[in-house]
Coordinates of C-alpha atoms and ligand atoms in Angstrom, one line a residue:
X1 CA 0.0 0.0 0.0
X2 CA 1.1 3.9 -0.5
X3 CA 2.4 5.6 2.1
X4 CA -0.6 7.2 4.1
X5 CA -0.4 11.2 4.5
X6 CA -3.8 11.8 5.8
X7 CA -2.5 14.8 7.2
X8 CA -2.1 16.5 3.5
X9 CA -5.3 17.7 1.5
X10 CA -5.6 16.8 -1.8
X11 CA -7.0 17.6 -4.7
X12 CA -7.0 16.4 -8.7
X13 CA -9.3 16.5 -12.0
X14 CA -11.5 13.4 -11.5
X15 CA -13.5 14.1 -14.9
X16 CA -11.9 12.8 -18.5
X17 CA -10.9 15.9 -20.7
X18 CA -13.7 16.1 -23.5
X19 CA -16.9 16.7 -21.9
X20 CA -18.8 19.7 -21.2
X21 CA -18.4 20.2 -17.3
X22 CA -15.8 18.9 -15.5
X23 CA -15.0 18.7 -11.8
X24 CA -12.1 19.0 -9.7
X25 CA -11.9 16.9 -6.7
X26 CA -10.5 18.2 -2.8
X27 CA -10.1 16.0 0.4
X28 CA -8.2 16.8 3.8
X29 CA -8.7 19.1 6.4
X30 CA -7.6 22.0 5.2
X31 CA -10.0 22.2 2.1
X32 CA -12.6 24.8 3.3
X33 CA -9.5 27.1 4.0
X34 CA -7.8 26.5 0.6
X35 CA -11.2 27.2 -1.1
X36 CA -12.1 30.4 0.6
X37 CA -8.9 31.7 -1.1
X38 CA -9.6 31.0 -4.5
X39 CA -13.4 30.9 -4.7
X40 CA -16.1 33.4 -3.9
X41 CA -19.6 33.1 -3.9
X42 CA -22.0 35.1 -6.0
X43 CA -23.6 36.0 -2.8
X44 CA -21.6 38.6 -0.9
X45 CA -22.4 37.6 2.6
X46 CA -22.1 33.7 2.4
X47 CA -19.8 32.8 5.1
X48 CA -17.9 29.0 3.6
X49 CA -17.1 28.1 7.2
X50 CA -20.6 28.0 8.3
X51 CA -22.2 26.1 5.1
X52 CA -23.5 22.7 6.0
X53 CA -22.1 19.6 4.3
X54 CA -24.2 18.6 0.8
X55 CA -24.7 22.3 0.2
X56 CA -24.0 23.5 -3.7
X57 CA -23.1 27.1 -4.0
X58 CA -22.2 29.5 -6.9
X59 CA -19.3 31.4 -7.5
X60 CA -16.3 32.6 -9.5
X61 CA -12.9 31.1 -9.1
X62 CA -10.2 34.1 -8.9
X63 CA -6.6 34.3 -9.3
X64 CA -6.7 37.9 -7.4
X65 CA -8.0 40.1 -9.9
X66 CA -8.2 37.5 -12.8
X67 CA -11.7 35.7 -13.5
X68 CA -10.5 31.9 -14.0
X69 CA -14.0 30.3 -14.4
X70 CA -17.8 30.4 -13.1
X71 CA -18.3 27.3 -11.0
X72 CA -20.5 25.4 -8.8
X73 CA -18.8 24.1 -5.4
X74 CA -20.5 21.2 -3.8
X75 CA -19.5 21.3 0.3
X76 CA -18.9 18.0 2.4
X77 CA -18.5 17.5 5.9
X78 CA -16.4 14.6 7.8
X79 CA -17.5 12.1 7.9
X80 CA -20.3 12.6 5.6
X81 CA -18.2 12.2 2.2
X82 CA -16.6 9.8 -0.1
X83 CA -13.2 10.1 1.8
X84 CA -15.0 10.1 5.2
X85 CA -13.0 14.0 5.5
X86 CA -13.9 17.3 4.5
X87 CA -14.3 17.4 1.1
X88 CA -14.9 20.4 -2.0
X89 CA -16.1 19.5 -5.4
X90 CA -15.8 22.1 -8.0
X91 CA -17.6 21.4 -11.1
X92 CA -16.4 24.1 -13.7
X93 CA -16.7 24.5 -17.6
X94 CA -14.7 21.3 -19.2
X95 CA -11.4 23.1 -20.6
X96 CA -8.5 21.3 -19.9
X97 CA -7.0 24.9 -19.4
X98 CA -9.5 25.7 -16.9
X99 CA -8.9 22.5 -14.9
X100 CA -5.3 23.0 -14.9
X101 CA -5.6 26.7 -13.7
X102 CA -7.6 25.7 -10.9
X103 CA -5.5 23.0 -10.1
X104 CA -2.6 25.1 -9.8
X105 CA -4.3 27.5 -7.7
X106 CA -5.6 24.7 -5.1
X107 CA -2.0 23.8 -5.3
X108 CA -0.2 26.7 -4.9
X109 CA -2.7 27.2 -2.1
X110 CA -1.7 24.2 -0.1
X111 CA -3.3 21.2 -1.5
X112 CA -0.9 18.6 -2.7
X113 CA -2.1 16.0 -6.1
X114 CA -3.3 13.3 -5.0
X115 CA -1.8 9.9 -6.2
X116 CA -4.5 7.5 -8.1
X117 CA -6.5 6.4 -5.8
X118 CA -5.9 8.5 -3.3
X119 CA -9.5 8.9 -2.6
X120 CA -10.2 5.6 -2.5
X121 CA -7.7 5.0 -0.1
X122 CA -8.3 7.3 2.1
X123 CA -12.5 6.2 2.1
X124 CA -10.7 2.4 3.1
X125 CA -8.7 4.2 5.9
X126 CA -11.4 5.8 7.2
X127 CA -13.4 3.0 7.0
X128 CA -16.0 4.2 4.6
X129 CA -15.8 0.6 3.0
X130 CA -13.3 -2.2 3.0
X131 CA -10.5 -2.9 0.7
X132 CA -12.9 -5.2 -1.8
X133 CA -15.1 -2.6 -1.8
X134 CA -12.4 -0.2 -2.5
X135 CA -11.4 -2.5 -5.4
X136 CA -15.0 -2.7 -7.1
X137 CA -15.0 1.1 -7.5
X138 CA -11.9 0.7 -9.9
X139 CA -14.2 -2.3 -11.5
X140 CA -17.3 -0.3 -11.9
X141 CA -15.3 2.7 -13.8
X142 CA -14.2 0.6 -15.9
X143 CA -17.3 -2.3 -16.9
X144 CA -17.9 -1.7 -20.1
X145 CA -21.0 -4.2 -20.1
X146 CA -24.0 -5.0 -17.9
X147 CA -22.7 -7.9 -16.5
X148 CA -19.0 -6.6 -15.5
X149 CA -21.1 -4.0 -14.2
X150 CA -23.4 -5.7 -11.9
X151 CA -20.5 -7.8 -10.7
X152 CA -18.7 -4.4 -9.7
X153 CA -21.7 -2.5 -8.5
X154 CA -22.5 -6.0 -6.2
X155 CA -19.1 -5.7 -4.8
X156 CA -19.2 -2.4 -4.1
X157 CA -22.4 -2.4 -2.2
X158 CA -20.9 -4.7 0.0
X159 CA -22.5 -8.0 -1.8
X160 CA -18.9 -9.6 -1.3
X161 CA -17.8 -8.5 1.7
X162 CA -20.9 -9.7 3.4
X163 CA -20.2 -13.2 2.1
X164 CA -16.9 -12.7 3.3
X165 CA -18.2 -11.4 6.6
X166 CA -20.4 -14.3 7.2
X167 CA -17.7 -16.4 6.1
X168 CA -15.4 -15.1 8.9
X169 CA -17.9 -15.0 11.8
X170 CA -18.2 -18.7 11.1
X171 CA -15.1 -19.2 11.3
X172 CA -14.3 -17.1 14.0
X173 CA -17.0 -18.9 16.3
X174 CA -15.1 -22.2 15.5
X175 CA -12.1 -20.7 16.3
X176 CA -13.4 -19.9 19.8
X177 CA -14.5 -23.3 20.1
X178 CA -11.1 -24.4 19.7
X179 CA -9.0 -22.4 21.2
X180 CA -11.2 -22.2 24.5
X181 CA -10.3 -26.3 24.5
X182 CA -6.5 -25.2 23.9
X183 CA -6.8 -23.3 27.2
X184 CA -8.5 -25.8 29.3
X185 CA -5.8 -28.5 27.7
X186 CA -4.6 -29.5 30.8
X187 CA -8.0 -30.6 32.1
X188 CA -8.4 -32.3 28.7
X189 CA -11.7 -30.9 28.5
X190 CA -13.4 -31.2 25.4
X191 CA -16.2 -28.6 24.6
X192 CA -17.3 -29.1 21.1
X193 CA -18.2 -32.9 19.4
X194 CA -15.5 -33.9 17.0
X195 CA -18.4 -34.3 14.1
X196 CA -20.3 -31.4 14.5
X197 CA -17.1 -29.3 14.1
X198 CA -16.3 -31.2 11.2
X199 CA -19.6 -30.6 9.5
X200 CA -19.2 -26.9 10.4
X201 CA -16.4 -26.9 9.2
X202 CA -17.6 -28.7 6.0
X203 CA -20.0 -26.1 5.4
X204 CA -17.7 -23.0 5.3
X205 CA -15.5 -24.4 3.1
X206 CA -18.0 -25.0 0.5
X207 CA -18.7 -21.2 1.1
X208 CA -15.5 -20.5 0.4
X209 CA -14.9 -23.1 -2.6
X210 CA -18.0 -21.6 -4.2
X211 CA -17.0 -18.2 -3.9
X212 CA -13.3 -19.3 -4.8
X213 CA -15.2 -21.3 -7.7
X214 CA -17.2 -18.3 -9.2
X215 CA -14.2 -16.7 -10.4
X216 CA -14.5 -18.8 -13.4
X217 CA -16.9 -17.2 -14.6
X218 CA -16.0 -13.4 -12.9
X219 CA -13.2 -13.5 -14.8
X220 CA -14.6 -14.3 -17.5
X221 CA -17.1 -11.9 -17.4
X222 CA -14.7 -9.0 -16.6
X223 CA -12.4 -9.7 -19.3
X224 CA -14.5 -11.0 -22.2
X225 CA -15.0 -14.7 -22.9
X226 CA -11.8 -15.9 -25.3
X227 CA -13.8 -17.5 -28.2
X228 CA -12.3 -19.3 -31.2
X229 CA -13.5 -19.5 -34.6
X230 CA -11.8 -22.6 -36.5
X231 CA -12.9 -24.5 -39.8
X232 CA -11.6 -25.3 -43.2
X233 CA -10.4 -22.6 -45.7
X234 CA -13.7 -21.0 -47.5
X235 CA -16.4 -22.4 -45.2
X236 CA -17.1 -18.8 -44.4
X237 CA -15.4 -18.2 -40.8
X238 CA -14.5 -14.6 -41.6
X239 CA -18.1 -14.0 -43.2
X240 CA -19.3 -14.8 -39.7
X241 CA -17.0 -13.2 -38.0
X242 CA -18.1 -10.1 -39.6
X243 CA -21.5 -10.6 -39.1
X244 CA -21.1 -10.7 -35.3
X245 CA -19.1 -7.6 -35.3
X246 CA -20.8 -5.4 -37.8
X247 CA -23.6 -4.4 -35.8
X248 CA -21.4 -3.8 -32.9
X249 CA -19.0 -1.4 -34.6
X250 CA -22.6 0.4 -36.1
X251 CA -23.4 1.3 -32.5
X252 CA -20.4 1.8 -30.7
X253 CA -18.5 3.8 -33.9
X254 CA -20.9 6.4 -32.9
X255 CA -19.9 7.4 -29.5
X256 CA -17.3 10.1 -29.4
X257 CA -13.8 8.8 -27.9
X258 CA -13.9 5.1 -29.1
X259 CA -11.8 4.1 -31.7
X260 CA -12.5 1.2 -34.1
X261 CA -9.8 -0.9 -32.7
X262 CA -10.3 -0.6 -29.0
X263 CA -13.7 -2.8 -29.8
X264 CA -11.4 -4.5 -32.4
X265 CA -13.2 -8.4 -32.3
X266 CA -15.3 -8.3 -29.7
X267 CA -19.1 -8.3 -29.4
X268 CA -21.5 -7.8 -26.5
X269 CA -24.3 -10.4 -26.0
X270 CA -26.6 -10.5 -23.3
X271 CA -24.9 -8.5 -21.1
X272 CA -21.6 -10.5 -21.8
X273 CA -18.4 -9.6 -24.0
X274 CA -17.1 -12.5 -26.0
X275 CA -13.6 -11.4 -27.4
X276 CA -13.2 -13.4 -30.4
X277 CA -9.0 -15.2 -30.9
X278 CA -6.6 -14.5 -33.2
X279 CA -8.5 -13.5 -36.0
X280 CA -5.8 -11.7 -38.1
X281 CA -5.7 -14.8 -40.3
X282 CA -9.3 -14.5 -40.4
X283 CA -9.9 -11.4 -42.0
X284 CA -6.9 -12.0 -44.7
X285 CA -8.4 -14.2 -47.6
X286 CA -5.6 -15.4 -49.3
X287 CA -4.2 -18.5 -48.1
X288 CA -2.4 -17.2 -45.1
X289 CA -4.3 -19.2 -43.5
X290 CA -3.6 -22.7 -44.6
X291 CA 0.2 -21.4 -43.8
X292 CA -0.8 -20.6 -40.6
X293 CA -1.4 -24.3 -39.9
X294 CA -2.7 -26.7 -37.8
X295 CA -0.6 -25.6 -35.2
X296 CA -1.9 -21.9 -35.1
X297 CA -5.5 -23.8 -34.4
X298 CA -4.8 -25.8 -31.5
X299 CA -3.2 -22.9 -29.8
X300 CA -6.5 -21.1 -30.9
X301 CA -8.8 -23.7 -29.3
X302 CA -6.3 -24.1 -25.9
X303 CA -7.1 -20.5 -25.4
X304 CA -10.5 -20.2 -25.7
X305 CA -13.5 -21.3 -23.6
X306 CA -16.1 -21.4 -27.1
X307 CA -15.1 -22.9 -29.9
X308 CA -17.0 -22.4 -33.0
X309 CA -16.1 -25.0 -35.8
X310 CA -17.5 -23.6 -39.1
X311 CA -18.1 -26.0 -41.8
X312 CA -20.5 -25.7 -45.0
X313 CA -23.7 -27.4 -45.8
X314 CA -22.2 -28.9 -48.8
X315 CA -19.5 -31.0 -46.7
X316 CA -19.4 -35.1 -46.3
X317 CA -21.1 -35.4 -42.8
X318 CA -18.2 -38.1 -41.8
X319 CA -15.4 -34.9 -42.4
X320 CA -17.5 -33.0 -40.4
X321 CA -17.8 -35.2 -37.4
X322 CA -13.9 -35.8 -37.8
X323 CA -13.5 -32.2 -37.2
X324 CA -15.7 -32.2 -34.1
X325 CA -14.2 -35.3 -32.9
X326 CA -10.6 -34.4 -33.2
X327 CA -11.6 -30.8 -31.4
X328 CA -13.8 -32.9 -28.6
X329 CA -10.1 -35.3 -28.2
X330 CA -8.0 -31.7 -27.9
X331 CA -10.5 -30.7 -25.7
X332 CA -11.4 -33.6 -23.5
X333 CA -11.8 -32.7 -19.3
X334 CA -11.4 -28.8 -20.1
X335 CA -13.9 -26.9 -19.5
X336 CA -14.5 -25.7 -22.8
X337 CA -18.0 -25.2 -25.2
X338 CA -17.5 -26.6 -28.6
X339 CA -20.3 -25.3 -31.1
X340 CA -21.1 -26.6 -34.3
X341 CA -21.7 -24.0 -37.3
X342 CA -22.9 -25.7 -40.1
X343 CA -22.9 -22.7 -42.9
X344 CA -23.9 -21.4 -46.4
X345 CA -27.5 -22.9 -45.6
X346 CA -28.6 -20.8 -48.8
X347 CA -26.8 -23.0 -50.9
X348 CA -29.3 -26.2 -50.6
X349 CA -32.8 -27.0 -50.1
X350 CA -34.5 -28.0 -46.6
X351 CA -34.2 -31.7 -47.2
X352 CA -30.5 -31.8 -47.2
X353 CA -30.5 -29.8 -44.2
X354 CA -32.9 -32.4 -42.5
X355 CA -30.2 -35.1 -43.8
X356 CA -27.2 -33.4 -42.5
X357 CA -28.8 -32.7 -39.0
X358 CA -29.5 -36.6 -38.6
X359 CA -25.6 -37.2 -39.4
X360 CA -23.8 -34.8 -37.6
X361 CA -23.7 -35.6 -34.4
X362 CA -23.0 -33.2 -31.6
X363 CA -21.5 -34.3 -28.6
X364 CA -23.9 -33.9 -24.9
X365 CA -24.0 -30.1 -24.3
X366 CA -23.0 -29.3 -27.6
X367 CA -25.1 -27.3 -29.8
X368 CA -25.3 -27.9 -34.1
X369 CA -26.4 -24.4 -35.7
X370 CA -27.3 -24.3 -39.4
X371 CA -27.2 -20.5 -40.2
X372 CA -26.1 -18.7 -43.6
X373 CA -23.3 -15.9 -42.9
X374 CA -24.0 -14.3 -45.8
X375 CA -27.8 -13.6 -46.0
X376 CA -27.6 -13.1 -41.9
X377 CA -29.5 -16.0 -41.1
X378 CA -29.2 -18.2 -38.0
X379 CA -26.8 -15.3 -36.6
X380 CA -29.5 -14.9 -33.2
X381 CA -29.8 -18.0 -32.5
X382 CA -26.4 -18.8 -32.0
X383 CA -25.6 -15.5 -30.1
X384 CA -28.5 -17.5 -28.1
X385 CA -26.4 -20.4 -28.0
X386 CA -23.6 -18.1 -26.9
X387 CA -25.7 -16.3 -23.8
X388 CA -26.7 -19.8 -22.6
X389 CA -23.1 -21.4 -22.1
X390 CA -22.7 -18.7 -19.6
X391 CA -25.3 -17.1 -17.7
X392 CA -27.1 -19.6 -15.8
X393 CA -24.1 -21.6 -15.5
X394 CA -24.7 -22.4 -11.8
X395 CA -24.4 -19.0 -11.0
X396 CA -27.7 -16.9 -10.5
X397 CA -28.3 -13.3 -10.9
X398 CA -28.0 -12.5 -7.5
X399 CA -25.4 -15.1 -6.2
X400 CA -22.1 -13.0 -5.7
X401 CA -19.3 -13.5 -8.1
X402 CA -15.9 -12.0 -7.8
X403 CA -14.0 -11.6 -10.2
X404 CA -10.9 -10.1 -8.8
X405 CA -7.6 -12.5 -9.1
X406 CA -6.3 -10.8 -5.9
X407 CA -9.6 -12.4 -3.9
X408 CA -9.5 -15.2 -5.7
X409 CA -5.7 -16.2 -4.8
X410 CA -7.0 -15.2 -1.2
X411 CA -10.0 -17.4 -1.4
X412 CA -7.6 -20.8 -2.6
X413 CA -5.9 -20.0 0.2
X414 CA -8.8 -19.7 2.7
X415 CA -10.0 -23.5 0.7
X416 CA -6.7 -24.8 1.0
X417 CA -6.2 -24.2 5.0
X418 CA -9.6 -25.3 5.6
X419 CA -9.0 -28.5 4.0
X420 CA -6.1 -29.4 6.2
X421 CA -8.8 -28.6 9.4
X422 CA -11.2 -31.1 8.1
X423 CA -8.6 -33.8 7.4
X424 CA -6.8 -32.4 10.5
X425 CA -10.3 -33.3 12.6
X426 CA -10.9 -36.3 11.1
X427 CA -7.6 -37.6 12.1
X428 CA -7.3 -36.4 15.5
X429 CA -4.6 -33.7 15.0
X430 CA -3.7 -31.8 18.3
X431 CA -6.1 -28.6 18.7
X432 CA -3.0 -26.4 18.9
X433 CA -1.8 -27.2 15.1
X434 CA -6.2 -27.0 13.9
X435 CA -6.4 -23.2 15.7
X436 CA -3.3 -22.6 13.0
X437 CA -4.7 -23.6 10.4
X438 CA -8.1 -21.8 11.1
X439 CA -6.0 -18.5 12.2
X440 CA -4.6 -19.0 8.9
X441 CA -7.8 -19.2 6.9
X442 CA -9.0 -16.0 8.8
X443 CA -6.0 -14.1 8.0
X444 CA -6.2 -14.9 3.9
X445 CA -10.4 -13.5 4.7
X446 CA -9.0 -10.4 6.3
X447 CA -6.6 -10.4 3.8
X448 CA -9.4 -9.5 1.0
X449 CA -11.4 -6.8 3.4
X450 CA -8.2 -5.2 4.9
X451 CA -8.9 -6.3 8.5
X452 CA -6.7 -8.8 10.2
X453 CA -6.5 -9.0 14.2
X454 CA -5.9 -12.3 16.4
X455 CA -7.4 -10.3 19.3
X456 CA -10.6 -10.2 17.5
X457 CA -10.7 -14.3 18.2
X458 CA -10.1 -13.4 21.8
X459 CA -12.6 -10.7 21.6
X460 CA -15.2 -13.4 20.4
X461 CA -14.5 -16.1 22.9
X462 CA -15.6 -13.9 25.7
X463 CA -18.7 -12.5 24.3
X464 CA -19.7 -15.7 22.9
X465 CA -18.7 -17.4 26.4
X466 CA -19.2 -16.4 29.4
X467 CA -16.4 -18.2 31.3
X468 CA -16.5 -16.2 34.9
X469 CA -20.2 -17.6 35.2
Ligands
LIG501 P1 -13.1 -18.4 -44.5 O1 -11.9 -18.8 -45.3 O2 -13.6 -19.6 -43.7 O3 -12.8 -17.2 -43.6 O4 -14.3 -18.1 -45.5 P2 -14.8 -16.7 -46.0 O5 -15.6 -16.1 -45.0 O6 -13.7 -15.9 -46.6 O7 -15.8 -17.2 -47.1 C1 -15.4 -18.0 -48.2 C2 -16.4 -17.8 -49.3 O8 -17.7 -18.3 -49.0 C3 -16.6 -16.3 -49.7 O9 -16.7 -16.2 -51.1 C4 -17.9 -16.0 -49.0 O10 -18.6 -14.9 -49.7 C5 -18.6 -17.3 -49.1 N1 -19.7 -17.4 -48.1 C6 -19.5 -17.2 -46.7 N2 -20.7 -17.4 -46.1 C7 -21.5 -17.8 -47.0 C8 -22.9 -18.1 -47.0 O11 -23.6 -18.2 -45.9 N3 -23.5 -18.5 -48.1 C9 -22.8 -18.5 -49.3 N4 -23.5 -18.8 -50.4 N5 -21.6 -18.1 -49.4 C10 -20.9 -17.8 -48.3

């Protein structure tokens, strides 16, 4: 972690350059004082010490004589802010002249820039929220879909730190249980039944494993879903390929500030990005790609969770189910979707569709598509096939999913230690080396939040027992 100066106020732009407005951002104790020298109210007799917190006034931000912009200045009061300290917000005109201006003024006037997330920090210090809260907020700025955002805006809102919460209290109550018996050792007392703590025990770490096991899917989620499109030369895998991004580009091209190739191969469904692999040989339609070779594939399909195999109606069913086949082999115990895109569907009549379907054979949870690339047909219904591998993929809406590698290592860890205290019960290991490993698990919890104390075990043993009575 930075070095903590909560001592120091500070202040930077917390608004992109570009818009219309933009707002300049002040935390620390001195921040009333350094805005009474460089602002003034349109109202002559408003006194800035006495304004309440979540008050918005208007003003003029001065350099002495010289007019640097007309602003709005939104007033908090410690605690009641982001930073939990007094806090200034000025939202002025969105020049990047004016924001440097005023940042040099609130500098030369005492305020030091703040570091990124500085803010943030300082809202964890002062116990606004805990660190995997204090993480989400870097998530939700940048989701750029509605399920990385619900994932972030869950987090943030506590969602995961509750689970973690409940997690810990769980473990903290076993931990009592224990370590009240280490204390009495002598007396070889035993306070708690062998099973029942195993079964407790039991039951937290499937907490934990499912948490630890949702990450899978977070991750996915946060940074798109790697998906590979493979097939023989010409059965149309660049056709589709451009289908799927078209109508992306058509929307997102619009928005000011995005550029073609930051959404370069990737496509929202549902809620969900898919980020499609390796597609430079793709796009070129000379025979780069047979050059590329087999090799090139496999390393395609390794990487990616979906793999769709494109072949044409026009193919020998056998070559097609070789295909699949030799892809289902590659594949085999990974947890990977394999989806069968049978193409160019414009090309023959129904019957021959209704032949190939009975002799293509797609494995258990695999799906066979016929669609045609070119005339846009079949396209939904595979971006359905798409949004079902993932969303109810024993994950509800409302379960909470992290998707943060940092908790995630954390969680293992917690899964790990907790192991060893379930074989470690079941095979009579002295309570002394147990309490360890259970210390342990609650140190990798506090680990995620930011909040690690062994007294708090001690703390828990007395309020839970009463041991004077
Ligand atoms: P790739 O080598 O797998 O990337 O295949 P391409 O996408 O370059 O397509 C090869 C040829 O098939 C091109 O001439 C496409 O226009 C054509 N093609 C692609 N999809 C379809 C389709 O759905 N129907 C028909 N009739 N032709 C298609």
């Amino acid at each position: 972690m930075q070095m903590i100066r909560n001592d120091e106020t500070i202040c930077a732009p917390a608004t992109a350059l570009g818009g219309a407005v933009s707002l300049v951002r002040m935390s620390g104790q001195a921040s009333f004082e350094i805005i009474r020298t460089v602002f003034f109210p349109s109202r002559k007799n408003t006194d800035l010490s006495k304004l309440k917190g979540f008050t918005i006034i208007h003003g003029e931000i001065r350099n002495r004589d010289e007019l640097i912009d007309e602003v709005l200045i939104s007033i908090f009061r410690a605690p009641y802010s982001y930073t939990g300290e007094d806090s200034v917000e000025i939202s002025c005109h969105g020049s990047p002249f004016i924001v440097t201006r005023i940042m040099e003024l609130l500098l030369r006037n005492g305020a030091v820039a703040a570091r990124p997330g500085e803010f943030t920090q300082r809202a964890f210090i002062n116990g606004k929220m805990d660190l995997s809260q204090a993480e989400a907020v870097a998530d939700l700025v940048a989701s750029g879909t509605t399920e990385s955002h619900r994932i972030a805006i869950q987090q943030m809102r506590g969602g995961f730190s509750g689970e973690i919460a409940k997690l810990r209290s769980e473990l903290l109550r076993f931990a009592s249980l224990i370590e009240l018996e280490l204390d009495f050792g002598e007396e070889d007392v035993e306070f708690a039944d062998r099973n029942e703590l195993i079964s407790m025990i039991t039951r937290v770490k499937e907490l934990s494993d499912r948490l630890a096991g949702s990450f899978r899917l977070g991750n996915a989620i946060r940074n798109g879903i790697p998906v590979a499109i493979v097939g023989k030369p010409n059965s149309g895998k660049s056709t589709l390929l451009n289908v799927l991004l078209n109508e992306e580009k058509a929307i997102v091209s619009d928005i000011p500030g995005t550029t073609r190739d930051s959404i370069e191969d990737t496509v929202v469904i549902s809620g969900m990005m898919y980020r499609f692999i390796d597609t430079a040989g793709l796009r070129d339609t000379t025979d780069v790609i047979e050059s590329l070779g087999i090799q090139r594939t496999n390393e395609k399909i390794m990487k990616a969770s979906v793999i769709l195999m494109v072949d044409e109606v026009l193919e020998d069913a056998v070559k097609i189910n070789q295909r699949a086949e030799s892809i289902r082999k590659m594949t085999e115990g990974l947890e990977k979707h394999l989806i069968i895109v049978i193409n160019k569907t414009d090309t023959c009549d129904a019957s021959h569709i209704e032949k190939l379907k009975s002799l293509v054979m797609p494995g258990k949870a695999e799906s066979l598509l016929f669609i045609s690339a070119k005339n846009n047909q079949g396209i939904e219904t595979l971006k359905d096939s798409l949004a079902k591998l993932f969303l109810n993929e024993n994950y509800g809406r409302n379960d909470v999913i992290i998707s943060n590698l940092r908790h995630y290592e954390a969680l293992t860890h917690v899964s790990d230690s907790l192991g060893r205290v379930v074989s470690g019960l079941a095979e009579n290991v002295p309570d002394d080396l147990i309490a360890m490993d259970i210390r342990q698990a609650i140190h990798y919890l506090g680990e995620i939040t930011g909040e690690i104390t062994s007294d708090e075990i001690l703390g828990n043993i007395f309020r839970n027992f009463c041991i004077g009575k």
